[in-house]
Short mmCIF file of C-alpha atoms and ligand atoms in Angstrom, two decimals:
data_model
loop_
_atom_site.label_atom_id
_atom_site.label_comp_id
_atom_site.label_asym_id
_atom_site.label_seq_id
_atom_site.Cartn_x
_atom_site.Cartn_y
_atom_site.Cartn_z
CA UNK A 1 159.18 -1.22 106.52
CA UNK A 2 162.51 -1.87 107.88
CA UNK A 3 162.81 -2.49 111.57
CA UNK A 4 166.36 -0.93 111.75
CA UNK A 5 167.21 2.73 111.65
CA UNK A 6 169.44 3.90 108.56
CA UNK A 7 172.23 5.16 108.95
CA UNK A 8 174.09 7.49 106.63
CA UNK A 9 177.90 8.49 106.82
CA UNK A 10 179.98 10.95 105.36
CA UNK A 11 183.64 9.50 105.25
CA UNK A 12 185.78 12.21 104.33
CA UNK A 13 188.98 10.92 104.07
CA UNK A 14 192.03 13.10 103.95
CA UNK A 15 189.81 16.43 102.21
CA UNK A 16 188.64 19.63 103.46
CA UNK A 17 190.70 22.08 105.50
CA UNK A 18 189.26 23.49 108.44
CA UNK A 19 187.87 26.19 106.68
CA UNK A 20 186.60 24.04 103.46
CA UNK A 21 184.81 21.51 106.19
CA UNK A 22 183.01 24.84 107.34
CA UNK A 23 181.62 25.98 104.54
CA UNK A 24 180.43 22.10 103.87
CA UNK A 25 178.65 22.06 107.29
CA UNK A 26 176.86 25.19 107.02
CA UNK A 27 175.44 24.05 103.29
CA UNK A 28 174.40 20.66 105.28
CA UNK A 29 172.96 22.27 107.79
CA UNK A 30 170.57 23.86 105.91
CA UNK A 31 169.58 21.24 103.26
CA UNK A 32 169.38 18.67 106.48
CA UNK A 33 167.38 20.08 109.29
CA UNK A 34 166.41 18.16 112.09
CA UNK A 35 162.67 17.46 110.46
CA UNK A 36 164.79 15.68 107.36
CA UNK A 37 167.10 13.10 109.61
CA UNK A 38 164.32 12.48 112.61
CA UNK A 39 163.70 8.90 111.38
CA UNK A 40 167.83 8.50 110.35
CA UNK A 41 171.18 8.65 111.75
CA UNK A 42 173.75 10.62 110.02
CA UNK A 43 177.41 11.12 110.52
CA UNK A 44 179.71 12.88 109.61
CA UNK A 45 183.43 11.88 109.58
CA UNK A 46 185.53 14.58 108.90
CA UNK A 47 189.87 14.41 109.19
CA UNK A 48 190.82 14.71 112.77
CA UNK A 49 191.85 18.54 112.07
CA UNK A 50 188.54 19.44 111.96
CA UNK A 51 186.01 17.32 114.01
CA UNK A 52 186.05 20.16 117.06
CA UNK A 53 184.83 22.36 114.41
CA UNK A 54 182.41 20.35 113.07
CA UNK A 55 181.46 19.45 116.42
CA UNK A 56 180.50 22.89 117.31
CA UNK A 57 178.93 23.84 114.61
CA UNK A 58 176.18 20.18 114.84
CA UNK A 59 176.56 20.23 118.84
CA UNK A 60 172.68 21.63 118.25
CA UNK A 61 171.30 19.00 115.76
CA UNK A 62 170.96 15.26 115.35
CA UNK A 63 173.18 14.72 113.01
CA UNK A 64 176.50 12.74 114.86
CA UNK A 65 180.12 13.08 114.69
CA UNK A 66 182.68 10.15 113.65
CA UNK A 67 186.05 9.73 113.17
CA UNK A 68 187.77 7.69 110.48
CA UNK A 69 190.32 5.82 112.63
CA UNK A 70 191.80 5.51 116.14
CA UNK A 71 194.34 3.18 118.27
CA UNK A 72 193.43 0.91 120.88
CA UNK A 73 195.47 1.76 123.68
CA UNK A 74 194.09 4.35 126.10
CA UNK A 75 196.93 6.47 125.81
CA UNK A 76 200.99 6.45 125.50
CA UNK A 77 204.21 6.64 123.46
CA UNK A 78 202.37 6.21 119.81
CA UNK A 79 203.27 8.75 117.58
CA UNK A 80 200.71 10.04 115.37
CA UNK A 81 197.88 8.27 116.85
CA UNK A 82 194.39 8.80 118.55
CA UNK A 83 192.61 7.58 121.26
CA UNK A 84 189.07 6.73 121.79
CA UNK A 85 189.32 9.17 125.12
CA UNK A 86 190.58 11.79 122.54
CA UNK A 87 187.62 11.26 120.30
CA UNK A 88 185.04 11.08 122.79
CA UNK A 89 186.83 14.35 123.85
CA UNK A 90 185.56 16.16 120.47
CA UNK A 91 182.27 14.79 120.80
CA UNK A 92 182.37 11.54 118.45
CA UNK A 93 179.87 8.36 118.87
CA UNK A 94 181.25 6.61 115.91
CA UNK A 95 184.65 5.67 114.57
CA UNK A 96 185.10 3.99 111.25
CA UNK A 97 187.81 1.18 111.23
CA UNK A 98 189.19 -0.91 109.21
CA UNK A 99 188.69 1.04 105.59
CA UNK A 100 190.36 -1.06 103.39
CA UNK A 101 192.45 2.02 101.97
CA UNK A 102 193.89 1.47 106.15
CA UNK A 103 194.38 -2.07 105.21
CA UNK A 104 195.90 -1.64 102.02
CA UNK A 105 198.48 1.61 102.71
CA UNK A 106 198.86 0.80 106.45
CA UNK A 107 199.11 -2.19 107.46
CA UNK A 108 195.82 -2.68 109.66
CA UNK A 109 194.59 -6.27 109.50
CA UNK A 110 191.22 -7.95 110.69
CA UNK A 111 193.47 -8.45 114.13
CA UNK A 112 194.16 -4.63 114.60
CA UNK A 113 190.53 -3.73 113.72
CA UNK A 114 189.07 -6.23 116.26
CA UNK A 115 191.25 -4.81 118.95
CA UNK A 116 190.23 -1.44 117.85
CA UNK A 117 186.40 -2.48 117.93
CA UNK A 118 186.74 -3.39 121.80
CA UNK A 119 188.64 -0.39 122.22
CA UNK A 120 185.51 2.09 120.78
CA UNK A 121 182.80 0.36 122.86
CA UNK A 122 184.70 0.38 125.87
CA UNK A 123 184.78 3.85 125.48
CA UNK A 124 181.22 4.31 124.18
CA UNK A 125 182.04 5.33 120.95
CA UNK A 126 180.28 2.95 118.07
CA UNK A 127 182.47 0.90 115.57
CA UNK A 128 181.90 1.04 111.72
CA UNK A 129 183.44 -2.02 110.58
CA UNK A 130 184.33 -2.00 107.31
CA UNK A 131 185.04 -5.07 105.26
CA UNK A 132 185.17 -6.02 101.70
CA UNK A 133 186.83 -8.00 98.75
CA UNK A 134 189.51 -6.74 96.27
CA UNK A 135 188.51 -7.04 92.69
CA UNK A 136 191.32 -9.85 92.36
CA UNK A 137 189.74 -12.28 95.22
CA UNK A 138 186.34 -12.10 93.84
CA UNK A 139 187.29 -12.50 90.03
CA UNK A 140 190.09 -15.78 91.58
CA UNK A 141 189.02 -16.71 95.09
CA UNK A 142 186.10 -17.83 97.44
CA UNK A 143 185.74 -14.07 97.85
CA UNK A 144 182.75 -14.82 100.37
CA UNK A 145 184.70 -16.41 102.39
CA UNK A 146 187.14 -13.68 103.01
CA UNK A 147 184.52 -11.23 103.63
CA UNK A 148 182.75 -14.09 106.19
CA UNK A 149 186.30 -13.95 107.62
CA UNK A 150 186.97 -10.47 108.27
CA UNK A 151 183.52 -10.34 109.79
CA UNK A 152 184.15 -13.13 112.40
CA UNK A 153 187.89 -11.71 113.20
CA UNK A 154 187.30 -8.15 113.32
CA UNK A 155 184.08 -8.89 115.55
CA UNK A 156 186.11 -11.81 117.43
CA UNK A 157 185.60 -11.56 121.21
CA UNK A 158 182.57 -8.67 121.40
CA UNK A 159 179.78 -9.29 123.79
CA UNK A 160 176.28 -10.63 122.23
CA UNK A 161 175.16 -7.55 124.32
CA UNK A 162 176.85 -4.76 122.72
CA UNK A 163 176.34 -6.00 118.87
CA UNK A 164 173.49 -3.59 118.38
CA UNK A 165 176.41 -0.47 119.04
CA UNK A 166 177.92 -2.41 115.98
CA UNK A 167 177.47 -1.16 112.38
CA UNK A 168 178.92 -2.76 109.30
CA UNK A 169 179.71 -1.64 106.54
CA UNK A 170 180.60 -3.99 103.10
CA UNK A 171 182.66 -2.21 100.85
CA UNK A 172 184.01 -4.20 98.00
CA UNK A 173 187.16 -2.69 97.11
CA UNK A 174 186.72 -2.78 93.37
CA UNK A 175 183.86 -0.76 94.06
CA UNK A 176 185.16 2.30 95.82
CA UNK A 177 186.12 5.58 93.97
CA UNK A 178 186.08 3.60 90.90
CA UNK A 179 182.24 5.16 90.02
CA UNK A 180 181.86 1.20 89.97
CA UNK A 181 178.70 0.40 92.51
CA UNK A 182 177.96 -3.10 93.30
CA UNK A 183 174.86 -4.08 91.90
CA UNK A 184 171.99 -3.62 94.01
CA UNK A 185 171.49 -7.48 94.13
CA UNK A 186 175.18 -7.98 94.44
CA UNK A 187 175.35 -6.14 97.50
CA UNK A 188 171.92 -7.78 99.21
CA UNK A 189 173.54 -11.07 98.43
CA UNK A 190 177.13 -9.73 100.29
CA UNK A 191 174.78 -8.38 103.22
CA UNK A 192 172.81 -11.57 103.84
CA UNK A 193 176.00 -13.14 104.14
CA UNK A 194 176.96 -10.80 106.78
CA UNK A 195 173.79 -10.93 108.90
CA UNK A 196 174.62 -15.22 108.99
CA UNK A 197 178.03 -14.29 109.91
CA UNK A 198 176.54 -11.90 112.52
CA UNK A 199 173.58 -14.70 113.47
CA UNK A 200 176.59 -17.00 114.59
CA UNK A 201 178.49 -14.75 116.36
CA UNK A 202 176.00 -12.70 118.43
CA UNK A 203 172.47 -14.98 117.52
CA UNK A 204 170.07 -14.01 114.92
CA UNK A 205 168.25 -12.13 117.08
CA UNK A 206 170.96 -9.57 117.77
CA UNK A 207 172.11 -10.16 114.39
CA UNK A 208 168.76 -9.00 112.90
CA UNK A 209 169.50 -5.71 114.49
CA UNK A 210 172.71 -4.66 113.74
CA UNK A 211 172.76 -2.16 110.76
CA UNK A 212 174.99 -3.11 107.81
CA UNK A 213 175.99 -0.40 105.31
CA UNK A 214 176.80 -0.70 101.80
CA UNK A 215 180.07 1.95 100.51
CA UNK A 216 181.52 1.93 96.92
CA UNK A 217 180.54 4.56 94.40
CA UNK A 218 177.08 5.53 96.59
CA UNK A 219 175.39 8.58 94.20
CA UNK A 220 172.24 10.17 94.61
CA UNK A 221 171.12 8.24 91.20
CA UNK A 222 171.45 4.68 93.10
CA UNK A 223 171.46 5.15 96.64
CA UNK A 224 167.76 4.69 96.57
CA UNK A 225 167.84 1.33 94.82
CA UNK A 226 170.64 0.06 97.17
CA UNK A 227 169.22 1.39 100.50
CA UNK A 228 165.95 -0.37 99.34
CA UNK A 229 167.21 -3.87 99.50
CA UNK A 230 166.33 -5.84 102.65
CA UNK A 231 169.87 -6.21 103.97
CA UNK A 232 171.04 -2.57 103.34
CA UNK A 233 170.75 -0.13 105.81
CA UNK A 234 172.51 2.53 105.32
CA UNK A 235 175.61 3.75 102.95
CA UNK A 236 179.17 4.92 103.80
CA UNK A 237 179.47 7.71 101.18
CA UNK A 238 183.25 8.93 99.96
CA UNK A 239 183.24 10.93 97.30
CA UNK A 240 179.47 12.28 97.25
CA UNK A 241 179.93 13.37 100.47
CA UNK A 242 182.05 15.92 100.04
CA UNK A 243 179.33 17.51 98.42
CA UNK A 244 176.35 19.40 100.67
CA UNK A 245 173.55 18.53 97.57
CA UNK A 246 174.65 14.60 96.90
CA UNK A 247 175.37 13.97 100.61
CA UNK A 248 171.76 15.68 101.02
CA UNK A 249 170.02 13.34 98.12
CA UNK A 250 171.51 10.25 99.07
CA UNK A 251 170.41 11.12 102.92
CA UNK A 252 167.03 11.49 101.29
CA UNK A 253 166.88 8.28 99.80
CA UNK A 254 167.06 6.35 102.94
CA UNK A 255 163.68 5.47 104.38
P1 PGA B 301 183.36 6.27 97.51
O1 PGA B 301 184.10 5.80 98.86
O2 PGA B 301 181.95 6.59 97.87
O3 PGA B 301 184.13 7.47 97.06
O4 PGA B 301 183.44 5.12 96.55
C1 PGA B 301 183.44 5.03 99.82
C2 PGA B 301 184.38 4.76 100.99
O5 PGA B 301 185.57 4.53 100.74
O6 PGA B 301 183.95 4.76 102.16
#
């Protein structure tokens, strides 16, 4: 029996019009009723265009809205951007940061997430950290010490107090939309990792609570092997969760 609460999240990315993320939702909402998620957390993180949408259409379940990035500053002259304020505004708790296909196509660093990361609690909303190792780093370099890295720097600075709001999520770059999952001991070894990373920073007390998801190629035919290993507590989903029956089956298959 785990002592921390799964969590399950849809990311998106840039798919479904307004009209497509409808006609998702309304399959979800009837292969997830409230009965199905009372002992899990799930998100979903649609595009910006349509989390109002979303919103309204969930505003009378449990399942929880996030977004998959936002600035740090309050407000201002930044083109293109979004707020925390503006995401609270449409009803999101959770924010993802840091995907690596941000760091890879735009430029966000361990530096920008960690900002981002204060940003999102100040303003309530819950960070999902992501982190992870290319394929290059772990076939050349100390790949677990970059991941032990981003960890520290994108967490730099946040109170012990507010490391529970914290989720994690290890996504080794090799792994995502490839169809390539870690292994399920490959990822428990990654997550361990974390949680020391996460005992220094915040005590292992704290640490033992915060919830670190695994994300790369999650599929309803190994979600339940991965979300059964001690460290894993949830998934960040890509591509299955752009469909209503995976997203449902791999929701299933955390206990
Ligand atoms: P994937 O993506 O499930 O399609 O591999 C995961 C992610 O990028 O969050």
């Amino acid at each position: 029996m785990k002592v921390r609460r799964p969590i399950i999240a849809g990311n998106w990315k840039m798919h479904k019009t307004v009209h497509e993320a409808q006609t998702l939702v309304k399959s979800l909402l009837l292969e997830l009723p409230d009965t199905i998620i009372s002992d899990k957390d799930v998100v979903l993180c649609p595009p910006f265009t349509a989390l109002h949408k979303v919103a309204d259409m969930v505003s009378n379940t449990s399942i929880r809205m996030g977004a998959q990035d936002m600035h740090w500053e309050k407000e201002g002259a930044f083109t293109g951007e979004i707020s925390a304020t503006m995401l609270r505004d449409v009803y999101c708790r959770y924010v993802i940061l840091g995907h690596s296909e941000r760091r890879q196509h735009f430029g966000e660093t361990s530096q920008t997430v960690n900002l981002k990361a204060k940003a999102a609690l100040a303003s309530n909303l819950r960070p999902i950290v992501c982190v992870g190792e290319t394929l290059e780093e772990r076939e050349k370099k100390d790949f677990r010490a970059i991941v032990r890295a981003q960890v520290r720097e994108s967490l730099h600075g946040i109170a012990a107090e507010l490391a529970e709001e914290v989720v994690v999520a290890y996504e080794p770059v090799w792994a995502i939309g490839t169809g390539r999952n870690a292994s399920p001991a490959q990822a428990q070894e990654v997550h361990a990792l974390i949680r020391t990373v996460l005992a220094d920073l915040f005590g292992a007390k704290r640490a033992a609570k915060v919830r670190i998801q695994y994300g790369g190629s999650v599929k309803p035919a190994n979600a339940e092997e991965l979300l059964s290993q001690t460290d894993i507590d949830g998934a960040l989903v890509g591509g299955a969760s752009l469909d209503a029956r995976s997203f449902t089956a791999i929701v299933k298959a955390a206990k």
